[in-house]
C-alpha cells in the first residue's frame, strides 16, 4: 500500500508490516533509479502508521530547529 511519494507499506502476512522509504540509487546498475529500502518492521498497521506519524513530526521539528539555530547564530 502506497502511503505517499516517500513511503509505502507491505504485509507478508497478518502479523508483519514493513515500511519502505524511497531513495535514488547512487552507483552501479541502479544509479539514478528510484528504489525502495525497508526502514522498519511492525506487528500491525496501527503500529506502522504511528511510526510514520512520529517520524514525519520529528523530521519536521529537526528542520525547524536547524532554521532557528541559523537565525540565532546568524550562520
Tab-separated table of C-alpha atoms in Angstrom:
chain	number	residue	atom	x	y	z
A	1	UNK	CA	0.000	0.000	0.000
A	2	UNK	CA	1.467	3.328	-1.076
A	3	UNK	CA	1.270	5.920	1.721
A	4	UNK	CA	2.722	8.852	-0.229
A	5	UNK	CA	5.617	9.566	-2.609
A	6	UNK	CA	8.130	8.828	0.147
A	7	UNK	CA	6.699	5.762	1.924
A	8	UNK	CA	4.910	2.513	1.232
A	9	UNK	CA	3.857	-0.443	3.389
A	10	UNK	CA	3.778	-4.128	2.604
A	11	UNK	CA	2.412	-7.006	4.628
A	12	UNK	CA	3.745	-10.520	4.154
A	13	UNK	CA	1.080	-11.910	6.499
A	14	UNK	CA	-1.385	-10.742	9.168
A	15	UNK	CA	1.320	-10.188	11.780
A	16	UNK	CA	4.053	-8.373	9.857
A	17	UNK	CA	4.011	-4.929	8.244
A	18	UNK	CA	7.153	-3.480	6.660
A	19	UNK	CA	7.570	0.230	5.923
A	20	UNK	CA	9.718	1.138	2.933
A	21	UNK	CA	11.250	4.509	2.076
A	22	UNK	CA	12.181	5.576	-1.424
A	23	UNK	CA	15.670	6.648	-2.410
A	24	UNK	CA	17.640	7.177	-5.610
A	25	UNK	CA	20.410	4.700	-6.396
A	26	UNK	CA	23.818	6.354	-6.402
A	27	UNK	CA	26.072	3.769	-8.025
A	28	UNK	CA	26.158	0.578	-10.025
A	29	UNK	CA	23.376	-0.668	-12.257
A	30	UNK	CA	20.715	1.151	-10.168
A	31	UNK	CA	22.332	4.576	-10.437
A	32	UNK	CA	19.643	7.235	-10.825
A	33	UNK	CA	16.802	4.746	-10.328
A	34	UNK	CA	14.055	5.200	-7.749
A	35	UNK	CA	14.367	2.294	-5.296
A	36	UNK	CA	12.727	1.212	-2.034
A	37	UNK	CA	14.511	0.187	1.169
A	38	UNK	CA	12.909	-1.269	4.301
A	39	UNK	CA	13.192	1.095	7.264
A	40	UNK	CA	11.022	-0.523	9.947
A	41	UNK	CA	9.009	-3.604	10.826
A	42	UNK	CA	5.732	-3.668	12.778
A	43	UNK	CA	3.257	-6.221	14.151
A	44	UNK	CA	0.190	-4.383	12.756
A	45	UNK	CA	-0.975	-1.403	10.688
A	46	UNK	CA	-1.707	0.755	13.726
A	47	UNK	CA	1.881	0.468	14.904
A	48	UNK	CA	3.187	1.178	11.392
A	49	UNK	CA	1.080	4.330	10.992
A	50	UNK	CA	2.102	5.573	14.446
A	51	UNK	CA	5.755	5.132	13.473
A	52	UNK	CA	5.264	7.149	10.257
A	53	UNK	CA	3.459	9.981	12.040
A	54	UNK	CA	6.172	10.169	14.711
A	55	UNK	CA	8.919	10.055	12.083
A	56	UNK	CA	7.399	12.849	9.994
A	57	UNK	CA	6.791	15.067	13.030
A	58	UNK	CA	10.334	14.529	14.281
A	59	UNK	CA	11.822	15.242	10.851
A	60	UNK	CA	9.826	18.473	10.549
A	61	UNK	CA	10.828	19.586	14.053
A	62	UNK	CA	14.516	18.936	13.324
A	63	UNK	CA	14.314	21.137	10.213
A	64	UNK	CA	12.630	23.898	12.236
A	65	UNK	CA	15.334	23.726	14.906
A	66	UNK	CA	18.108	23.901	12.299
A	67	UNK	CA	16.499	27.014	10.797
A	68	UNK	CA	16.149	28.545	14.264
A	69	UNK	CA	19.815	27.816	15.010
A	70	UNK	CA	20.874	29.574	11.791
A	71	UNK	CA	18.709	32.564	12.679
A	72	UNK	CA	20.016	32.833	16.237
A	73	UNK	CA	23.685	32.394	15.364
A	74	UNK	CA	23.476	34.252	12.023
A	75	UNK	CA	25.037	31.341	10.120
